[in-house]
Amino acid sequence: MGRENKTYLTEFILLGLSSDHQTQILLFVVFLIIYLLTVFGNLLIILLVHIDTRLHTPMYFFLKNLSFTDFCFSTTIVPKMLSHFLVIRKTISFIGCSTQMFFFLVMGCTESSLLAVMSYDRYVAVCKPLHYSAIMTHRVCVLLVIGSWVSGVFVSLVDTTFTLCLPYQGPNIINHYFCEPPALLKLASEDTYKAEMALFAMGVIILLGPASLILFSYRNIISTVIQIQSGEGRIKVFSTCGSHFIVVIFFYGSTIFTYMQPNSKKMNEGDKVISVFYSVITSMMNPFIYSLRNKDVKEALRRKQ
């Protein structure tokens, strides 16, 4: 009964990336440019794939979904962060924090699944080219995308539930620039072991699982490419896979570092910088690395001019 008389937090204060005013103005400009590039690049891909029938292939179907996920992913975090760069007191309500965390996790986990699906698509295209049309049918592609979104929602529900079911009755200062489970757990008034184990288990499912599939796919792709007689064909595949692998390293490397390590009671500046890679940078990089460099997309752009 005594516990019911305790006051629960109704808002949090986010410390952001810096407390220096001039640095915050500089960061505002930098992140505004990144966000505008993210919005422009991803919406352009969605529009091109939608209106150009030549891009109605499984690969671009997945890329369109990835672009939509990246757009939502960035929009969940960056606008609020930009507004906080311009104010002294960086507050967010408990409901606002919970909502941001849920949708951030949905988009991030869905993206993790989509990246694995896209690597499987490339694996089939390179290693089983004669069976590609029979394997990657429209129905299979739709089911793979639905499965990616379902896995994202499921993991988000588990992580959000375990994080928010804990009482928050003490300090309300989050040493971060957005509401993320590892940062929020540091403020919990009770033992966080169960929540940490839930986050770890979901991390194994949504991070290590897809990352393992991606490594398997690229290992087979590389072994197949080595056997290609044409030097030009080999360079083309290596160039495409190499750029894709950069995104994989950025996204999975930073997220695994954040979610697959023990949760300490302090969040240092390095942890926040690492979070920037998967929460902001990859959403900007994806359309340029996966799509806008492709010959098909460049030709589609020329046709629409």
Short mmCIF file of N, CA, C and O in Angstrom, two decimals, residues 186-260:
data_model
loop_
_atom_site.label_atom_id
_atom_site.label_comp_id
_atom_site.label_asym_id
_atom_site.label_seq_id
_atom_site.Cartn_x
_atom_site.Cartn_y
_atom_site.Cartn_z
N LYS A 186 18.28 3.16 -16.74
CA LYS A 186 19.21 3.69 -15.74
C LYS A 186 18.49 4.53 -14.68
O LYS A 186 19.04 4.80 -13.62
N LEU A 187 17.25 4.95 -14.98
CA LEU A 187 16.48 5.76 -14.03
C LEU A 187 15.47 4.95 -13.24
O LEU A 187 14.79 5.49 -12.37
N ALA A 188 15.35 3.67 -13.52
CA ALA A 188 14.34 2.84 -12.86
C ALA A 188 14.59 2.76 -11.36
O ALA A 188 15.73 2.72 -10.89
N SER A 189 13.50 2.73 -10.61
CA SER A 189 13.59 2.70 -9.15
C SER A 189 13.70 1.28 -8.59
O SER A 189 13.86 1.09 -7.39
N GLU A 190 13.56 0.28 -9.43
CA GLU A 190 13.67 -1.12 -9.00
C GLU A 190 14.75 -1.83 -9.82
O GLU A 190 15.29 -1.27 -10.78
N ASP A 191 15.03 -3.06 -9.44
CA ASP A 191 16.03 -3.86 -10.14
C ASP A 191 15.61 -4.06 -11.60
O ASP A 191 14.45 -4.39 -11.89
N THR A 192 16.56 -3.88 -12.51
CA THR A 192 16.26 -3.92 -13.95
C THR A 192 16.71 -5.23 -14.61
O THR A 192 16.73 -5.32 -15.83
N TYR A 193 17.05 -6.24 -13.81
CA TYR A 193 17.61 -7.48 -14.37
C TYR A 193 16.68 -8.13 -15.40
O TYR A 193 17.11 -8.50 -16.50
N LYS A 194 15.38 -8.27 -15.05
CA LYS A 194 14.44 -8.92 -15.97
C LYS A 194 14.31 -8.14 -17.28
O LYS A 194 14.26 -8.72 -18.37
N ALA A 195 14.24 -6.81 -17.16
CA ALA A 195 14.13 -5.97 -18.36
C ALA A 195 15.39 -6.09 -19.22
O ALA A 195 15.31 -6.16 -20.45
N GLU A 196 16.55 -6.11 -18.57
CA GLU A 196 17.81 -6.24 -19.30
C GLU A 196 17.89 -7.59 -20.03
O GLU A 196 18.34 -7.66 -21.17
N MET A 197 17.43 -8.65 -19.37
CA MET A 197 17.44 -9.97 -19.99
C MET A 197 16.46 -10.04 -21.17
O MET A 197 16.74 -10.68 -22.18
N ALA A 198 15.32 -9.34 -21.03
CA ALA A 198 14.35 -9.29 -22.12
C ALA A 198 14.94 -8.56 -23.33
O ALA A 198 14.82 -9.02 -24.47
N LEU A 199 15.61 -7.43 -23.07
CA LEU A 199 16.26 -6.68 -24.15
C LEU A 199 17.35 -7.51 -24.81
O LEU A 199 17.50 -7.50 -26.03
N PHE A 200 18.10 -8.25 -23.99
CA PHE A 200 19.18 -9.09 -24.52
C PHE A 200 18.60 -10.21 -25.40
O PHE A 200 19.10 -10.47 -26.50
N ALA A 201 17.54 -10.85 -24.91
CA ALA A 201 16.91 -11.94 -25.67
C ALA A 201 16.34 -11.44 -26.99
O ALA A 201 16.51 -12.08 -28.04
N MET A 202 15.68 -10.29 -26.95
CA MET A 202 15.14 -9.71 -28.19
C MET A 202 16.28 -9.29 -29.12
O MET A 202 16.15 -9.37 -30.34
N GLY A 203 17.39 -8.86 -28.54
CA GLY A 203 18.55 -8.48 -29.34
C GLY A 203 19.12 -9.68 -30.09
O GLY A 203 19.53 -9.57 -31.25
N VAL A 204 19.12 -10.83 -29.43
CA VAL A 204 19.59 -12.06 -30.09
C VAL A 204 18.70 -12.38 -31.28
O VAL A 204 19.18 -12.73 -32.37
N ILE A 205 17.38 -12.21 -31.09
CA ILE A 205 16.42 -12.53 -32.15
C ILE A 205 16.50 -11.54 -33.30
O ILE A 205 16.58 -11.93 -34.48
N ILE A 206 16.49 -10.26 -33.00
CA ILE A 206 16.32 -9.24 -34.04
C ILE A 206 17.64 -8.65 -34.53
O ILE A 206 17.67 -7.97 -35.57
N LEU A 207 18.75 -8.90 -33.83
CA LEU A 207 20.04 -8.38 -34.27
C LEU A 207 20.99 -9.50 -34.69
O LEU A 207 21.45 -9.53 -35.84
N LEU A 208 21.28 -10.41 -33.77
CA LEU A 208 22.22 -11.49 -34.09
C LEU A 208 21.66 -12.44 -35.15
O LEU A 208 22.40 -12.94 -36.00
N GLY A 209 20.33 -12.69 -35.10
CA GLY A 209 19.70 -13.56 -36.09
C GLY A 209 19.85 -13.02 -37.50
O GLY A 209 20.45 -13.68 -38.37
N PRO A 210 19.35 -11.82 -37.79
CA PRO A 210 19.51 -11.23 -39.12
C PRO A 210 20.97 -11.04 -39.52
O PRO A 210 21.33 -11.26 -40.68
N ALA A 211 21.81 -10.60 -38.57
CA ALA A 211 23.23 -10.40 -38.89
C ALA A 211 23.88 -11.71 -39.33
O ALA A 211 24.70 -11.74 -40.27
N SER A 212 23.52 -12.82 -38.68
CA SER A 212 24.06 -14.13 -39.06
C SER A 212 23.60 -14.53 -40.46
O SER A 212 24.38 -15.05 -41.26
N LEU A 213 22.31 -14.25 -40.78
CA LEU A 213 21.79 -14.55 -42.10
C LEU A 213 22.50 -13.72 -43.17
O LEU A 213 22.81 -14.22 -44.26
N ILE A 214 22.76 -12.46 -42.85
CA ILE A 214 23.46 -11.58 -43.79
C ILE A 214 24.88 -12.08 -44.05
O ILE A 214 25.33 -12.14 -45.20
N LEU A 215 25.60 -12.47 -42.99
CA LEU A 215 26.96 -12.99 -43.15
C LEU A 215 26.95 -14.28 -43.98
O LEU A 215 27.83 -14.48 -44.83
N PHE A 216 25.97 -15.14 -43.73
CA PHE A 216 25.84 -16.38 -44.51
C PHE A 216 25.59 -16.06 -45.98
O PHE A 216 26.21 -16.66 -46.88
N SER A 217 24.69 -15.11 -46.25
CA SER A 217 24.35 -14.74 -47.63
C SER A 217 25.56 -14.19 -48.36
O SER A 217 25.88 -14.60 -49.49
N TYR A 218 26.28 -13.25 -47.70
CA TYR A 218 27.42 -12.63 -48.36
C TYR A 218 28.60 -13.58 -48.51
O TYR A 218 29.38 -13.46 -49.46
N ARG A 219 28.74 -14.52 -47.60
CA ARG A 219 29.80 -15.52 -47.74
C ARG A 219 29.56 -16.34 -49.00
O ARG A 219 30.48 -16.61 -49.78
N ASN A 220 28.31 -16.75 -49.22
CA ASN A 220 27.97 -17.53 -50.41
C ASN A 220 28.05 -16.68 -51.68
O ASN A 220 28.46 -17.17 -52.74
N ILE A 221 27.67 -15.41 -51.57
CA ILE A 221 27.77 -14.50 -52.72
C ILE A 221 29.22 -14.34 -53.14
O ILE A 221 29.56 -14.44 -54.33
N ILE A 222 30.10 -14.12 -52.17
CA ILE A 222 31.53 -13.92 -52.48
C ILE A 222 32.14 -15.17 -53.10
O ILE A 222 32.88 -15.10 -54.09
N SER A 223 31.80 -16.33 -52.54
CA SER A 223 32.35 -17.59 -53.09
C SER A 223 31.85 -17.82 -54.51
O SER A 223 32.58 -18.37 -55.36
N THR A 224 30.62 -17.40 -54.82
CA THR A 224 30.07 -17.53 -56.17
C THR A 224 30.72 -16.53 -57.13
O THR A 224 31.06 -16.87 -58.27
N VAL A 225 30.91 -15.31 -56.64
CA VAL A 225 31.49 -14.25 -57.47
C VAL A 225 32.92 -14.58 -57.87
O VAL A 225 33.35 -14.29 -58.99
N ILE A 226 33.67 -15.20 -56.97
CA ILE A 226 35.06 -15.56 -57.26
C ILE A 226 35.14 -16.48 -58.47
O ILE A 226 36.12 -16.45 -59.22
N GLN A 227 34.10 -17.28 -58.67
CA GLN A 227 34.08 -18.23 -59.79
C GLN A 227 33.64 -17.59 -61.10
O GLN A 227 33.71 -18.24 -62.15
N ILE A 228 33.17 -16.33 -61.06
CA ILE A 228 32.74 -15.65 -62.29
C ILE A 228 33.95 -15.38 -63.17
O ILE A 228 34.96 -14.83 -62.72
N GLN A 229 33.85 -15.75 -64.43
CA GLN A 229 34.96 -15.58 -65.37
C GLN A 229 35.14 -14.11 -65.76
O GLN A 229 36.25 -13.64 -65.94
N SER A 230 34.02 -13.42 -65.94
CA SER A 230 34.07 -12.02 -66.38
C SER A 230 34.59 -11.11 -65.27
O SER A 230 34.01 -11.04 -64.18
N GLY A 231 35.68 -10.40 -65.55
CA GLY A 231 36.24 -9.47 -64.57
C GLY A 231 35.31 -8.32 -64.30
O GLY A 231 35.17 -7.86 -63.17
N GLU A 232 34.61 -7.84 -65.35
CA GLU A 232 33.67 -6.73 -65.19
C GLU A 232 32.50 -7.13 -64.31
O GLU A 232 32.07 -6.37 -63.43
N GLY A 233 31.98 -8.34 -64.52
CA GLY A 233 30.87 -8.83 -63.70
C GLY A 233 31.27 -9.00 -62.26
O GLY A 233 30.50 -8.71 -61.34
N ARG A 234 32.50 -9.47 -62.04
CA ARG A 234 33.00 -9.66 -60.69
C ARG A 234 33.13 -8.33 -59.95
O ARG A 234 32.73 -8.21 -58.79
N ILE A 235 33.65 -7.33 -60.66
CA ILE A 235 33.83 -6.00 -60.05
C ILE A 235 32.47 -5.38 -59.71
O ILE A 235 32.28 -4.78 -58.66
N LYS A 236 31.49 -5.57 -60.61
CA LYS A 236 30.15 -5.00 -60.40
C LYS A 236 29.50 -5.58 -59.14
O LYS A 236 28.96 -4.85 -58.31
N VAL A 237 29.57 -6.92 -58.99
CA VAL A 237 28.96 -7.56 -57.82
C VAL A 237 29.69 -7.18 -56.55
O VAL A 237 29.07 -6.88 -55.52
N PHE A 238 31.03 -7.17 -56.61
CA PHE A 238 31.81 -6.81 -55.43
C PHE A 238 31.54 -5.37 -55.01
O PHE A 238 31.47 -5.05 -53.82
N SER A 239 31.39 -4.48 -55.99
CA SER A 239 31.11 -3.07 -55.70
C SER A 239 29.77 -2.93 -55.00
O SER A 239 29.65 -2.21 -53.99
N THR A 240 28.75 -3.62 -55.52
CA THR A 240 27.41 -3.56 -54.93
C THR A 240 27.40 -4.14 -53.53
O THR A 240 26.91 -3.52 -52.58
N CYS A 241 27.95 -5.35 -53.39
CA CYS A 241 27.95 -6.02 -52.09
C CYS A 241 28.82 -5.29 -51.07
O CYS A 241 28.51 -5.25 -49.88
N GLY A 242 29.92 -4.69 -51.56
CA GLY A 242 30.80 -3.96 -50.65
C GLY A 242 30.12 -2.77 -50.03
O GLY A 242 30.22 -2.53 -48.82
N SER A 243 29.38 -2.00 -50.85
CA SER A 243 28.66 -0.83 -50.33
C SER A 243 27.54 -1.25 -49.38
O SER A 243 27.28 -0.61 -48.36
N HIS A 244 26.87 -2.37 -49.70
CA HIS A 244 25.82 -2.88 -48.82
C HIS A 244 26.42 -3.28 -47.47
O HIS A 244 25.82 -3.06 -46.41
N PHE A 245 27.59 -3.88 -47.53
CA PHE A 245 28.24 -4.38 -46.31
C PHE A 245 28.64 -3.23 -45.38
O PHE A 245 28.68 -3.40 -44.16
N ILE A 246 28.94 -2.07 -45.96
CA ILE A 246 29.28 -0.89 -45.14
C ILE A 246 28.09 -0.52 -44.26
O ILE A 246 28.23 -0.25 -43.06
N VAL A 247 26.88 -0.52 -44.87
CA VAL A 247 25.67 -0.21 -44.11
C VAL A 247 25.44 -1.24 -43.01
O VAL A 247 25.09 -0.90 -41.88
N VAL A 248 25.65 -2.50 -43.35
CA VAL A 248 25.48 -3.59 -42.37
C VAL A 248 26.40 -3.40 -41.17
O VAL A 248 25.99 -3.54 -40.02
N ILE A 249 27.66 -3.05 -41.44
CA ILE A 249 28.63 -2.84 -40.35
C ILE A 249 28.20 -1.67 -39.48
O ILE A 249 28.21 -1.74 -38.25
N PHE A 250 27.81 -0.56 -40.12
CA PHE A 250 27.38 0.62 -39.38
C PHE A 250 26.16 0.30 -38.51
O PHE A 250 26.15 0.61 -37.31
N PHE A 251 25.15 -0.30 -39.11
CA PHE A 251 23.89 -0.52 -38.40
C PHE A 251 24.02 -1.59 -37.32
O PHE A 251 23.72 -1.34 -36.15
N TYR A 252 24.47 -2.78 -37.71
CA TYR A 252 24.52 -3.88 -36.74
C TYR A 252 25.64 -3.71 -35.73
O TYR A 252 25.48 -4.06 -34.55
N GLY A 253 26.77 -3.17 -36.17
CA GLY A 253 27.88 -2.96 -35.23
C GLY A 253 27.49 -2.05 -34.09
O GLY A 253 27.73 -2.35 -32.91
N SER A 254 26.84 -0.92 -34.43
CA SER A 254 26.46 0.05 -33.39
C SER A 254 25.30 -0.44 -32.54
O SER A 254 25.29 -0.24 -31.31
N THR A 255 24.31 -1.10 -33.15
CA THR A 255 23.16 -1.58 -32.35
C THR A 255 23.55 -2.75 -31.45
O THR A 255 23.10 -2.81 -30.30
N ILE A 256 24.38 -3.65 -31.95
CA ILE A 256 24.82 -4.78 -31.11
C ILE A 256 25.63 -4.27 -29.94
O ILE A 256 25.49 -4.75 -28.81
N PHE A 257 26.47 -3.25 -30.17
CA PHE A 257 27.26 -2.67 -29.09
C PHE A 257 26.35 -2.10 -28.00
O PHE A 257 26.63 -2.23 -26.81
N THR A 258 25.26 -1.46 -28.42
CA THR A 258 24.35 -0.81 -27.46
C THR A 258 23.46 -1.79 -26.72
O THR A 258 23.27 -1.70 -25.50
N TYR A 259 22.91 -2.77 -27.44
CA TYR A 259 21.87 -3.63 -26.86
C TYR A 259 22.37 -4.99 -26.38
O TYR A 259 21.64 -5.69 -25.68
N MET A 260 23.59 -5.36 -26.73
CA MET A 260 24.07 -6.69 -26.36
C MET A 260 25.18 -6.64 -25.31
O MET A 260 25.96 -7.57 -25.17
#
